[in-house]
PDB file of C-alpha atoms in Angstrom:
ATOM      1  CA  UNK A  12     -10.550 159.536 125.938  1.00 76.00           C
ATOM      2  CA  UNK A  13     -12.887 156.915 127.462  1.00 89.00           C
ATOM      3  CA  UNK A  14     -11.556 154.021 129.518  1.00 95.00           C
ATOM      4  CA  UNK A  15     -13.279 150.992 131.071  1.00 97.00           C
ATOM      5  CA  UNK A  16     -12.005 148.810 133.918  1.00 97.00           C
ATOM      6  CA  UNK A  17     -12.611 145.065 133.709  1.00 97.00           C
ATOM      7  CA  UNK A  18     -12.479 142.806 136.779  1.00 96.00           C
ATOM      8  CA  UNK A  19     -10.123 140.390 135.001  1.00 97.00           C
ATOM      9  CA  UNK A  20      -7.092 140.774 132.723  1.00 96.00           C
ATOM     10  CA  UNK A  21      -7.934 141.955 129.220  1.00 97.00           C
ATOM     11  CA  UNK A  22      -7.062 139.657 126.320  1.00 98.00           C
ATOM     12  CA  UNK A  23      -8.864 140.836 123.203  1.00 98.00           C
ATOM     13  CA  UNK A  24     -10.974 143.749 121.973  1.00 98.00           C
ATOM     14  CA  UNK A  25     -13.037 143.995 118.763  1.00 98.00           C
ATOM     15  CA  UNK A  26     -15.148 146.768 117.266  1.00 98.00           C
ATOM     16  CA  UNK A  27     -18.588 145.810 115.985  1.00 98.00           C
ATOM     17  CA  UNK A  28     -18.804 145.786 112.158  1.00 98.00           C
ATOM     18  CA  UNK A  29     -22.414 147.024 112.464  1.00 98.00           C
ATOM     19  CA  UNK A  30     -22.382 149.721 115.172  1.00 98.00           C
ATOM     20  CA  UNK A  31     -19.611 152.278 115.565  1.00 96.00           C
ATOM     21  CA  UNK A  32     -20.268 152.558 119.314  1.00 97.00           C
ATOM     22  CA  UNK A  33     -20.092 148.865 120.307  1.00 98.00           C
ATOM     23  CA  UNK A  34     -17.051 146.794 121.244  1.00 98.00           C
ATOM     24  CA  UNK A  35     -16.578 143.273 122.601  1.00 98.00           C
ATOM     25  CA  UNK A  36     -13.837 142.442 125.104  1.00 98.00           C
ATOM     26  CA  UNK A  37     -12.439 139.059 126.173  1.00 98.00           C
ATOM     27  CA  UNK A  38     -10.969 138.744 129.679  1.00 98.00           C
ATOM     28  CA  UNK A  39      -9.391 136.062 131.862  1.00 97.00           C
ATOM     29  CA  UNK A  40      -8.710 135.851 135.581  1.00 95.00           C
ATOM     30  CA  UNK A  41      -5.190 135.445 137.001  1.00 89.00           C
ATOM     31  CA  UNK A  42      -3.493 136.286 133.693  1.00 78.00           C
ATOM     32  CA  UNK A  43      -5.304 133.413 132.006  1.00 76.00           C
ATOM     33  CA  UNK A  44      -3.470 130.746 133.993  1.00 78.00           C
ATOM     34  CA  UNK A  45      -6.293 129.597 136.249  1.00 80.00           C
ATOM     35  CA  UNK A  46      -9.790 130.842 136.962  1.00 88.00           C
ATOM     36  CA  UNK A  47     -12.817 132.366 135.330  1.00 95.00           C
ATOM     37  CA  UNK A  48     -13.368 134.575 132.334  1.00 97.00           C
ATOM     38  CA  UNK A  49     -15.848 137.167 131.157  1.00 98.00           C
ATOM     39  CA  UNK A  50     -17.037 138.548 127.828  1.00 98.00           C
ATOM     40  CA  UNK A  51     -17.977 142.233 128.020  1.00 98.00           C
ATOM     41  CA  UNK A  52     -20.112 144.076 125.490  1.00 98.00           C
ATOM     42  CA  UNK A  53     -19.392 147.782 125.865  1.00 98.00           C
ATOM     43  CA  UNK A  54     -21.053 150.878 124.449  1.00 97.00           C
ATOM     44  CA  UNK A  55     -19.291 154.129 123.677  1.00 96.00           C
ATOM     45  CA  UNK A  56     -21.163 157.341 124.416  1.00 90.00           C
ATOM     46  CA  UNK A  57     -20.298 160.624 122.677  1.00 84.00           C
ATOM     47  CA  UNK A  58     -17.952 162.595 124.953  1.00 80.00           C
ATOM     48  CA  UNK A  59     -18.913 160.339 127.832  1.00 82.00           C
ATOM     49  CA  UNK A  60     -17.893 157.168 129.647  1.00 91.00           C
ATOM     50  CA  UNK A  61     -17.894 153.623 128.301  1.00 95.00           C
ATOM     51  CA  UNK A  62     -20.907 151.709 129.591  1.00 96.00           C
ATOM     52  CA  UNK A  63     -21.405 147.959 129.833  1.00 97.00           C
ATOM     53  CA  UNK A  64     -24.521 146.679 128.070  1.00 96.00           C
ATOM     54  CA  UNK A  65     -23.910 142.952 128.643  1.00 97.00           C
ATOM     55  CA  UNK A  66     -21.485 140.631 130.406  1.00 97.00           C
ATOM     56  CA  UNK A  67     -21.190 136.856 130.201  1.00 97.00           C
ATOM     57  CA  UNK A  68     -19.277 134.876 132.823  1.00 97.00           C
ATOM     58  CA  UNK A  69     -17.364 131.737 131.896  1.00 96.00           C
ATOM     59  CA  UNK A  70     -15.776 128.982 133.986  1.00 95.00           C
ATOM     60  CA  UNK A  71     -12.478 129.430 132.132  1.00 96.00           C
ATOM     61  CA  UNK A  72     -10.582 132.376 130.712  1.00 97.00           C
ATOM     62  CA  UNK A  73     -11.650 133.936 127.402  1.00 97.00           C
ATOM     63  CA  UNK A  74      -8.720 134.643 125.060  1.00 98.00           C
ATOM     64  CA  UNK A  75     -10.364 136.128 121.976  1.00 98.00           C
ATOM     65  CA  UNK A  76     -13.673 137.387 120.591  1.00 98.00           C
ATOM     66  CA  UNK A  77     -15.075 138.209 117.168  1.00 98.00           C
ATOM     67  CA  UNK A  78     -18.362 139.565 115.887  1.00 98.00           C
ATOM     68  CA  UNK A  79     -20.539 137.783 113.371  1.00 98.00           C
ATOM     69  CA  UNK A  80     -20.457 139.503 109.986  1.00 98.00           C
ATOM     70  CA  UNK A  81     -24.012 138.307 109.234  1.00 98.00           C
ATOM     71  CA  UNK A  82     -25.949 138.992 112.470  1.00 98.00           C
ATOM     72  CA  UNK A  83     -25.382 142.168 114.447  1.00 98.00           C
ATOM     73  CA  UNK A  84     -26.163 140.542 117.803  1.00 98.00           C
ATOM     74  CA  UNK A  85     -23.879 137.480 117.613  1.00 98.00           C
ATOM     75  CA  UNK A  86     -20.451 137.308 119.281  1.00 98.00           C
ATOM     76  CA  UNK A  87     -18.064 134.341 119.244  1.00 98.00           C
ATOM     77  CA  UNK A  88     -15.624 133.708 122.104  1.00 98.00           C
ATOM     78  CA  UNK A  89     -12.484 131.547 122.337  1.00 98.00           C
ATOM     79  CA  UNK A  90     -12.348 129.777 125.674  1.00 98.00           C
ATOM     80  CA  UNK A  91      -9.642 128.268 127.839  1.00 96.00           C
ATOM     81  CA  UNK A  92     -11.658 125.064 128.249  1.00 96.00           C
ATOM     82  CA  UNK A  93     -11.225 124.279 124.541  1.00 98.00           C
ATOM     83  CA  UNK A  94     -14.719 125.389 123.584  1.00 98.00           C
ATOM     84  CA  UNK A  95     -15.916 128.106 121.242  1.00 98.00           C
ATOM     85  CA  UNK A  96     -18.977 129.873 122.632  1.00 98.00           C
ATOM     86  CA  UNK A  97     -21.683 131.732 120.717  1.00 98.00           C
ATOM     87  CA  UNK A  98     -23.535 134.599 122.413  1.00 98.00           C
ATOM     88  CA  UNK A  99     -26.674 136.405 121.239  1.00 98.00           C
ATOM     89  CA  UNK A 100     -26.967 139.923 122.640  1.00 98.00           C
ATOM     90  CA  UNK A 101     -30.666 140.050 121.774  1.00 98.00           C
ATOM     91  CA  UNK A 102     -31.371 137.348 124.373  1.00 97.00           C
ATOM     92  CA  UNK A 103     -31.143 137.681 128.175  1.00 95.00           C
ATOM     93  CA  UNK A 104     -27.858 136.612 129.812  1.00 92.00           C
ATOM     94  CA  UNK A 105     -29.527 133.519 131.288  1.00 94.00           C
ATOM     95  CA  UNK A 106     -30.163 132.233 127.733  1.00 97.00           C
ATOM     96  CA  UNK A 107     -26.470 132.562 126.830  1.00 98.00           C
ATOM     97  CA  UNK A 108     -24.337 131.134 125.465  1.00 98.00           C
ATOM     98  CA  UNK A 109     -26.762 129.844 122.850  1.00 97.00           C
ATOM     99  CA  UNK A 110     -24.181 127.305 121.673  1.00 97.00           C
ATOM    100  CA  UNK A 111     -20.843 125.881 122.780  1.00 97.00           C
ATOM    101  CA  UNK A 112     -18.724 124.162 120.132  1.00 98.00           C
ATOM    102  CA  UNK A 113     -16.598 121.549 121.898  1.00 98.00           C
ATOM    103  CA  UNK A 114     -13.970 119.780 119.808  1.00 98.00           C
ATOM    104  CA  UNK A 115     -10.586 121.329 120.581  1.00 98.00           C
ATOM    105  CA  UNK A 116      -8.598 119.400 123.175  1.00 98.00           C
ATOM    106  CA  UNK A 117      -6.716 122.440 124.495  1.00 98.00           C
ATOM    107  CA  UNK A 118      -7.251 126.186 124.911  1.00 97.00           C
ATOM    108  CA  UNK A 119      -8.762 128.091 121.997  1.00 98.00           C
ATOM    109  CA  UNK A 120      -6.618 131.170 121.474  1.00 98.00           C
ATOM    110  CA  UNK A 121      -8.091 132.879 118.401  1.00 98.00           C
ATOM    111  CA  UNK A 122     -11.337 133.205 116.425  1.00 98.00           C
ATOM    112  CA  UNK A 123     -12.030 134.973 113.127  1.00 98.00           C
ATOM    113  CA  UNK A 124     -15.257 135.399 111.160  1.00 98.00           C
ATOM    114  CA  UNK A 125     -15.399 135.144 107.369  1.00 98.00           C
ATOM    115  CA  UNK A 126     -15.932 138.684 106.045  1.00 97.00           C
ATOM    116  CA  UNK A 127     -16.557 137.650 102.424  1.00 98.00           C
ATOM    117  CA  UNK A 128     -19.066 134.805 102.565  1.00 96.00           C
ATOM    118  CA  UNK A 129     -20.173 135.780 106.084  1.00 97.00           C
ATOM    119  CA  UNK A 130     -21.332 132.238 106.866  1.00 95.00           C
ATOM    120  CA  UNK A 131     -18.430 130.665 108.767  1.00 98.00           C
ATOM    121  CA  UNK A 132     -15.656 131.247 111.255  1.00 98.00           C
ATOM    122  CA  UNK A 133     -12.311 129.778 112.278  1.00 98.00           C
ATOM    123  CA  UNK A 134     -10.861 128.800 115.664  1.00 98.00           C
ATOM    124  CA  UNK A 135      -7.137 128.457 116.433  1.00 98.00           C
ATOM    125  CA  UNK A 136      -6.062 126.283 119.322  1.00 98.00           C
ATOM    126  CA  UNK A 137      -3.138 125.181 121.442  1.00 98.00           C
ATOM    127  CA  UNK A 138      -3.964 121.636 120.260  1.00 98.00           C
ATOM    128  CA  UNK A 139      -2.039 122.629 117.066  1.00 98.00           C
ATOM    129  CA  UNK A 140      -5.170 122.761 114.895  1.00 98.00           C
ATOM    130  CA  UNK A 141      -7.476 125.228 113.180  1.00 98.00           C
ATOM    131  CA  UNK A 142     -11.163 124.352 112.853  1.00 98.00           C
ATOM    132  CA  UNK A 143     -13.773 125.679 110.425  1.00 98.00           C
ATOM    133  CA  UNK A 144     -17.325 126.149 111.768  1.00 98.00           C
ATOM    134  CA  UNK A 145     -20.726 127.432 110.746  1.00 97.00           C
ATOM    135  CA  UNK A 146     -23.040 128.986 113.305  1.00 94.00           C
ATOM    136  CA  UNK A 147     -25.866 126.499 112.741  1.00 93.00           C
ATOM    137  CA  UNK A 148     -23.875 123.245 113.045  1.00 95.00           C
ATOM    138  CA  UNK A 149     -22.649 121.733 116.305  1.00 94.00           C
ATOM    139  CA  UNK A 150     -19.828 119.845 114.590  1.00 98.00           C
ATOM    140  CA  UNK A 151     -16.967 121.532 112.801  1.00 98.00           C
ATOM    141  CA  UNK A 152     -16.944 121.493 109.008  1.00 98.00           C
ATOM    142  CA  UNK A 153     -13.248 120.668 108.872  1.00 98.00           C
ATOM    143  CA  UNK A 154     -10.054 120.476 110.939  1.00 98.00           C
ATOM    144  CA  UNK A 155      -6.727 121.756 109.578  1.00 98.00           C
ATOM    145  CA  UNK A 156      -3.859 119.908 111.212  1.00 98.00           C
ATOM    146  CA  UNK A 157      -0.329 120.562 109.967  1.00 98.00           C
ATOM    147  CA  UNK A 158       1.223 122.865 112.543  1.00 98.00           C
ATOM    148  CA  UNK A 159       3.703 121.242 114.916  1.00 98.00           C
ATOM    149  CA  UNK A 160       2.870 123.497 117.869  1.00 98.00           C
ATOM    150  CA  UNK A 161       0.157 125.822 119.219  1.00 98.00           C
ATOM    151  CA  UNK A 162      -1.816 127.872 116.696  1.00 98.00           C
ATOM    152  CA  UNK A 163      -2.253 131.326 118.198  1.00 98.00           C
ATOM    153  CA  UNK A 164      -4.035 133.246 115.468  1.00 98.00           C
ATOM    154  CA  UNK A 165      -5.956 132.788 112.263  1.00 98.00           C
ATOM    155  CA  UNK A 166      -7.194 135.320 109.713  1.00 98.00           C
ATOM    156  CA  UNK A 167      -9.489 135.083 106.703  1.00 98.00           C
ATOM    157  CA  UNK A 168      -8.352 136.709 103.494  1.00 98.00           C
ATOM    158  CA  UNK A 169     -10.443 139.910 103.029  1.00 97.00           C
ATOM    159  CA  UNK A 170     -11.206 139.189  99.367  1.00 98.00           C
ATOM    160  CA  UNK A 171     -11.175 135.410  98.882  1.00 98.00           C
ATOM    161  CA  UNK A 172     -13.847 133.533 100.812  1.00 97.00           C
ATOM    162  CA  UNK A 173     -11.935 130.224 100.917  1.00 98.00           C
ATOM    163  CA  UNK A 174      -8.438 131.422 101.864  1.00 98.00           C
ATOM    164  CA  UNK A 175      -7.061 132.014 105.349  1.00 98.00           C
ATOM    165  CA  UNK A 176      -3.757 132.191 107.196  1.00 98.00           C
ATOM    166  CA  UNK A 177      -2.662 130.707 110.519  1.00 98.00           C
ATOM    167  CA  UNK A 178       0.176 131.777 112.844  1.00 98.00           C
ATOM    168  CA  UNK A 179       1.863 129.214 115.058  1.00 98.00           C
ATOM    169  CA  UNK A 180       4.431 128.614 117.732  1.00 98.00           C
ATOM    170  CA  UNK A 181       6.203 126.338 115.244  1.00 98.00           C
ATOM    171  CA  UNK A 182       7.623 129.563 113.697  1.00 98.00           C
ATOM    172  CA  UNK A 183       5.565 129.268 110.513  1.00 98.00           C
ATOM    173  CA  UNK A 184       2.571 130.996 109.037  1.00 98.00           C
ATOM    174  CA  UNK A 185       0.564 128.768 106.724  1.00 98.00           C
ATOM    175  CA  UNK A 186      -1.796 129.787 103.943  1.00 98.00           C
ATOM    176  CA  UNK A 187      -4.808 127.532 103.433  1.00 98.00           C
ATOM    177  CA  UNK A 188      -7.562 127.129 100.872  1.00 98.00           C
ATOM    178  CA  UNK A 189     -10.538 125.262 102.353  1.00 98.00           C
ATOM    179  CA  UNK A 190     -11.066 123.567  98.976  1.00 97.00           C
ATOM    180  CA  UNK A 191      -7.584 121.991  99.107  1.00 97.00           C
ATOM    181  CA  UNK A 192      -6.550 118.977 101.215  1.00 93.00           C
ATOM    182  CA  UNK A 193      -3.542 120.675 102.831  1.00 97.00           C
ATOM    183  CA  UNK A 194      -1.949 124.070 103.242  1.00 98.00           C
ATOM    184  CA  UNK A 195      -1.049 125.780  99.970  1.00 98.00           C
ATOM    185  CA  UNK A 196       1.934 127.742 101.311  1.00 98.00           C
ATOM    186  CA  UNK A 197       4.287 127.638 104.290  1.00 98.00           C
ATOM    187  CA  UNK A 198       6.035 130.843 105.324  1.00 97.00           C
ATOM    188  CA  UNK A 199       9.027 130.169 107.610  1.00 96.00           C
ATOM    189  CA  UNK A 200       8.462 133.737 108.703  1.00 97.00           C
ATOM    190  CA  UNK A 201      10.413 134.000 111.982  1.00 98.00           C
ATOM    191  CA  UNK A 202      12.939 132.061 114.037  1.00 98.00           C
ATOM    192  CA  UNK A 203      10.739 132.385 117.120  1.00 98.00           C
ATOM    193  CA  UNK A 204       7.053 131.779 117.812  1.00 98.00           C
ATOM    194  CA  UNK A 205       4.564 133.696 115.643  1.00 98.00           C
ATOM    195  CA  UNK A 206       1.726 135.056 117.758  1.00 98.00           C
ATOM    196  CA  UNK A 207      -0.401 136.899 115.201  1.00 98.00           C
ATOM    197  CA  UNK A 208      -1.051 137.403 111.495  1.00 98.00           C
ATOM    198  CA  UNK A 209      -3.336 139.620 109.443  1.00 98.00           C
ATOM    199  CA  UNK A 210      -4.049 140.335 105.787  1.00 98.00           C
ATOM    200  CA  UNK A 211      -3.813 143.728 104.141  1.00 98.00           C
ATOM    201  CA  UNK A 212      -7.345 144.989 103.478  1.00 98.00           C
ATOM    202  CA  UNK A 213      -6.403 146.566 100.105  1.00 98.00           C
ATOM    203  CA  UNK A 214      -3.985 144.004  98.659  1.00 98.00           C
ATOM    204  CA  UNK A 215      -5.053 140.401  99.140  1.00 97.00           C
ATOM    205  CA  UNK A 216      -1.501 139.111  98.593  1.00 98.00           C
ATOM    206  CA  UNK A 217       0.061 141.068 101.469  1.00 98.00           C
ATOM    207  CA  UNK A 218       0.195 139.548 104.948  1.00 98.00           C
ATOM    208  CA  UNK A 219       1.832 140.631 108.209  1.00 98.00           C
ATOM    209  CA  UNK A 220       3.261 138.362 110.909  1.00 98.00           C
ATOM    210  CA  UNK A 221       4.117 139.301 114.500  1.00 98.00           C
ATOM    211  CA  UNK A 222       6.547 137.324 116.628  1.00 98.00           C
ATOM    212  CA  UNK A 223       8.203 136.714 119.955  1.00 98.00           C
ATOM    213  CA  UNK A 224      11.366 138.010 118.219  1.00 98.00           C
ATOM    214  CA  UNK A 225       9.940 141.559 118.757  1.00 98.00           C
ATOM    215  CA  UNK A 226       9.457 142.184 115.037  1.00 98.00           C
ATOM    216  CA  UNK A 227       6.607 142.477 112.560  1.00 98.00           C
ATOM    217  CA  UNK A 228       7.271 141.283 109.026  1.00 98.00           C
ATOM    218  CA  UNK A 229       5.248 142.111 105.931  1.00 98.00           C
ATOM    219  CA  UNK A 230       5.160 139.526 103.136  1.00 98.00           C
ATOM    220  CA  UNK A 231       3.934 139.303  99.555  1.00 98.00           C
ATOM    221  CA  UNK A 232       2.721 135.722  99.094  1.00 97.00           C
ATOM    222  CA  UNK A 233       3.541 135.914  95.368  1.00 96.00           C
ATOM    223  CA  UNK A 234       7.233 136.115  96.284  1.00 94.00           C
ATOM    224  CA  UNK A 235       7.774 135.166  99.899  1.00 91.00           C
ATOM    225  CA  UNK A 236      11.499 134.406  99.977  1.00 92.00           C
ATOM    226  CA  UNK A 237      12.216 137.770 101.585  1.00 96.00           C
ATOM    227  CA  UNK A 238       9.826 140.031 103.528  1.00 98.00           C
ATOM    228  CA  UNK A 239       8.981 143.317 101.831  1.00 97.00           C
ATOM    229  CA  UNK A 240       9.320 145.067 105.191  1.00 98.00           C
ATOM    230  CA  UNK A 241      10.642 144.309 108.695  1.00 98.00           C
ATOM    231  CA  UNK A 242       9.286 146.554 111.437  1.00 98.00           C
ATOM    232  CA  UNK A 243      11.429 146.854 114.558  1.00 98.00           C
ATOM    233  CA  UNK A 244      10.518 149.043 117.515  1.00 98.00           C
ATOM    234  CA  UNK A 245       8.859 146.878 120.125  1.00 98.00           C
ATOM    235  CA  UNK A 246      10.993 145.880 123.099  1.00 98.00           C
ATOM    236  CA  UNK A 247       9.350 142.499 123.745  1.00 98.00           C
ATOM    237  CA  UNK A 248       7.159 139.979 121.937  1.00 98.00           C
ATOM    238  CA  UNK A 249       4.561 141.449 119.567  1.00 98.00           C
ATOM    239  CA  UNK A 250       1.242 139.983 120.623  1.00 98.00           C
ATOM    240  CA  UNK A 251      -1.138 141.210 117.927  1.00 98.00           C
ATOM    241  CA  UNK A 252      -1.004 142.963 114.554  1.00 98.00           C
ATOM    242  CA  UNK A 253      -3.929 144.437 112.592  1.00 98.00           C
ATOM    243  CA  UNK A 254      -3.978 146.134 109.192  1.00 98.00           C
ATOM    244  CA  UNK A 255      -5.964 149.355 108.888  1.00 98.00           C
ATOM    245  CA  UNK A 256      -9.376 149.108 107.206  1.00 98.00           C
ATOM    246  CA  UNK A 257      -8.874 152.669 105.875  1.00 98.00           C
ATOM    247  CA  UNK A 258      -5.207 153.067 104.873  1.00 98.00           C
ATOM    248  CA  UNK A 259      -3.521 150.435 102.733  1.00 97.00           C
ATOM    249  CA  UNK A 260      -0.058 150.638 104.279  1.00 98.00           C
ATOM    250  CA  UNK A 261      -1.040 151.343 107.911  1.00 98.00           C
ATOM    251  CA  UNK A 262      -1.206 148.824 110.732  1.00 98.00           C
ATOM    252  CA  UNK A 263      -1.380 148.703 114.511  1.00 98.00           C
ATOM    253  CA  UNK A 264       0.337 146.332 116.940  1.00 98.00           C
ATOM    254  CA  UNK A 265       0.499 145.693 120.674  1.00 98.00           C
ATOM    255  CA  UNK A 266       3.240 144.085 122.711  1.00 98.00           C
ATOM    256  CA  UNK A 267       4.422 142.684 126.003  1.00 98.00           C
ATOM    257  CA  UNK A 268       6.472 145.913 126.193  1.00 98.00           C
ATOM    258  CA  UNK A 269       3.117 147.497 127.233  1.00 98.00           C
ATOM    259  CA  UNK A 270       2.888 149.710 124.134  1.00 98.00           C
ATOM    260  CA  UNK A 271       0.575 150.033 121.154  1.00 98.00           C
ATOM    261  CA  UNK A 272       2.353 151.079 117.934  1.00 98.00           C
ATOM    262  CA  UNK A 273       1.097 152.502 114.635  1.00 98.00           C
ATOM    263  CA  UNK A 274       3.105 151.719 111.511  1.00 98.00           C
ATOM    264  CA  UNK A 275       3.282 152.646 107.851  1.00 98.00           C
ATOM    265  CA  UNK A 276       5.276 149.842 106.273  1.00 98.00           C
ATOM    266  CA  UNK A 277       5.742 151.729 102.992  1.00 97.00           C
ATOM    267  CA  UNK A 278       7.843 154.563 104.423  1.00 97.00           C
ATOM    268  CA  UNK A 279      11.412 154.485 105.726  1.00 94.00           C
ATOM    269  CA  UNK A 280      10.561 155.604 109.260  1.00 96.00           C
ATOM    270  CA  UNK A 281       7.771 153.078 109.584  1.00 98.00           C
ATOM    271  CA  UNK A 282       6.911 153.742 113.244  1.00 98.00           C
ATOM    272  CA  UNK A 283       4.425 156.628 113.048  1.00 97.00           C
ATOM    273  CA  UNK A 284       2.910 156.451 116.535  1.00 97.00           C
ATOM    274  CA  UNK A 285       3.605 154.896 119.935  1.00 98.00           C
ATOM    275  CA  UNK A 286       1.171 154.799 122.842  1.00 98.00           C
ATOM    276  CA  UNK A 287       2.376 153.775 126.308  1.00 98.00           C
ATOM    277  CA  UNK A 288      -0.914 154.063 128.224  1.00 98.00           C
ATOM    278  CA  UNK A 289      -0.959 150.464 129.513  1.00 98.00           C
ATOM    279  CA  UNK A 290       0.909 149.550 132.706  1.00 98.00           C
ATOM    280  CA  UNK A 291       0.959 145.797 132.007  1.00 97.00           C
ATOM    281  CA  UNK A 292       1.240 143.629 128.887  1.00 98.00           C
ATOM    282  CA  UNK A 293      -0.819 145.096 126.016  1.00 98.00           C
ATOM    283  CA  UNK A 294      -2.373 142.020 124.397  1.00 98.00           C
ATOM    284  CA  UNK A 295      -5.473 143.183 122.522  1.00 98.00           C
ATOM    285  CA  UNK A 296      -5.817 145.884 119.872  1.00 98.00           C
ATOM    286  CA  UNK A 297      -8.267 146.718 117.079  1.00 98.00           C
ATOM    287  CA  UNK A 298      -9.122 149.444 114.561  1.00 98.00           C
ATOM    288  CA  UNK A 299     -12.690 150.446 113.820  1.00 98.00           C
ATOM    289  CA  UNK A 300     -14.021 149.623 110.360  1.00 98.00           C
ATOM    290  CA  UNK A 301     -16.712 152.289 110.683  1.00 98.00           C
ATOM    291  CA  UNK A 302     -14.754 155.222 112.174  1.00 97.00           C
ATOM    292  CA  UNK A 303     -11.418 156.019 110.572  1.00 97.00           C
ATOM    293  CA  UNK A 304      -8.536 156.285 113.038  1.00 97.00           C
ATOM    294  CA  UNK A 305     -10.503 154.978 116.033  1.00 97.00           C
ATOM    295  CA  UNK A 306      -8.439 152.512 118.085  1.00 98.00           C
ATOM    296  CA  UNK A 307      -9.147 150.228 121.036  1.00 98.00           C
ATOM    297  CA  UNK A 308      -6.740 148.288 123.226  1.00 98.00           C
ATOM    298  CA  UNK A 309      -6.806 146.116 126.328  1.00 98.00           C
ATOM    299  CA  UNK A 310      -4.198 144.500 128.528  1.00 98.00           C
ATOM    300  CA  UNK A 311      -3.303 142.752 131.720  1.00 97.00           C
ATOM    301  CA  UNK A 312      -3.780 146.035 133.631  1.00 98.00           C
ATOM    302  CA  UNK A 313      -7.548 145.298 133.398  1.00 98.00           C
ATOM    303  CA  UNK A 314      -8.221 148.414 131.311  1.00 98.00           C
ATOM    304  CA  UNK A 315      -9.901 148.977 127.944  1.00 98.00           C
ATOM    305  CA  UNK A 316      -9.002 152.201 126.127  1.00 98.00           C
ATOM    306  CA  UNK A 317     -10.732 153.709 123.087  1.00 97.00           C
ATOM    307  CA  UNK A 318      -9.120 156.702 121.376  1.00 96.00           C
ATOM    308  CA  UNK A 319      -8.539 158.498 118.120  1.00 96.00           C
ATOM    309  CA  UNK A 320      -5.105 158.033 116.516  1.00 97.00           C
ATOM    310  CA  UNK A 321      -2.953 161.048 117.334  1.00 96.00           C
ATOM    311  CA  UNK A 322      -4.711 161.675 120.660  1.00 95.00           C
ATOM    312  CA  UNK A 323      -3.551 160.639 124.136  1.00 95.00           C
ATOM    313  CA  UNK A 324      -5.550 157.540 125.213  1.00 96.00           C
ATOM    314  CA  UNK A 325      -5.337 158.754 128.838  1.00 94.00           C
ATOM    315  CA  UNK A 326      -6.559 162.281 128.135  1.00 88.00           C
ATOM    316  CA  UNK A 327      -9.857 163.017 129.952  1.00 80.00           C
TER     317      UNK A 327
END
C-alpha cells in the first residue's frame, strides 16, 4: 500500500470530496510545539507511489485541513498562529494562501466545511471558541463562546445545514444551531478532555465522542443521559474519530497508542480491525467518501499511509 514521508510531523489527513485520488495533509515541525508547518496536496497513482502535487509552507504548525465542498481546488488549513488559511490549488504556490482569516487569539486546532449548504466552514480554537466563516468574507460571521477550555474539534451535522457539534477540553460536547443565541445541548460526555467528535452519516441524531480517557462513546441526542455504546480498546487518548460514509454503524479512530482502529458500534465485539503501522502517535485519520473502505492516516512518525480496509498498510 502506498506511503508518503513528510518532512514534519503529520497532524491531519483528508480525502478530496471531488477526486478519489487526492488527499490533503497538515503537518507541523517539532511535534507542533515550535517551528514551521506545511500543507501537502498528494495524488494517489494506481498501483504506484503517492506523489506530491503541491506544498505550502507556513511560519507556524498546521493542525488540521479540510476541503471546500463547493470548489474542488480550495483547501482550508488550521494554523498554530491563530489564523485560518485558504489555499487555491489552481493558482501557483506564490499566490497562496489567497486569504488568511485572523481572529482567533490562540492556535486553531480544527476546521470543518459545511457539507449541506456548502457555503461556510467552522474553526475550533484553543481560545475556547468556535467561529463560523464564509470563504468570501474576511470577518467571521459569528463566534460561539461557551466552552470553558480549548475547543479541539467541530463537526457539521450531515443533514441539517445549521447544526454542528464541538468537542472541548472542558469534558463536554456541545450541540449548536447557528440560528440560536447559545448552544442547544450540552453533553457531559467524558470525565476527561474530549479531543474529537463526529456525526453518523446515516442517522443525524447519532454522534460519537473521543476522549483522553481512551474511550469512544456513541450518543443519541434524543436521549443523551446514557451513551448507546462505549468503545474500549485503545491504550491511550483517542485523538480522532470518523464515521464511515458507506456503512451506518462503522467508524475509524486513531490514538496516541499509535494504532488506527475500525469499529462497528452495533455489534458486541465492536473492534473489527486494528492497524499498528505507525511508530509514533497516530493523530490523523480519514475515510474516503468516493472509494468504499479506503483509509488514510498520518502521525508523528512523519508518514502518510493510504490503504484498503482489511489490507496491511505497510504491504508493498
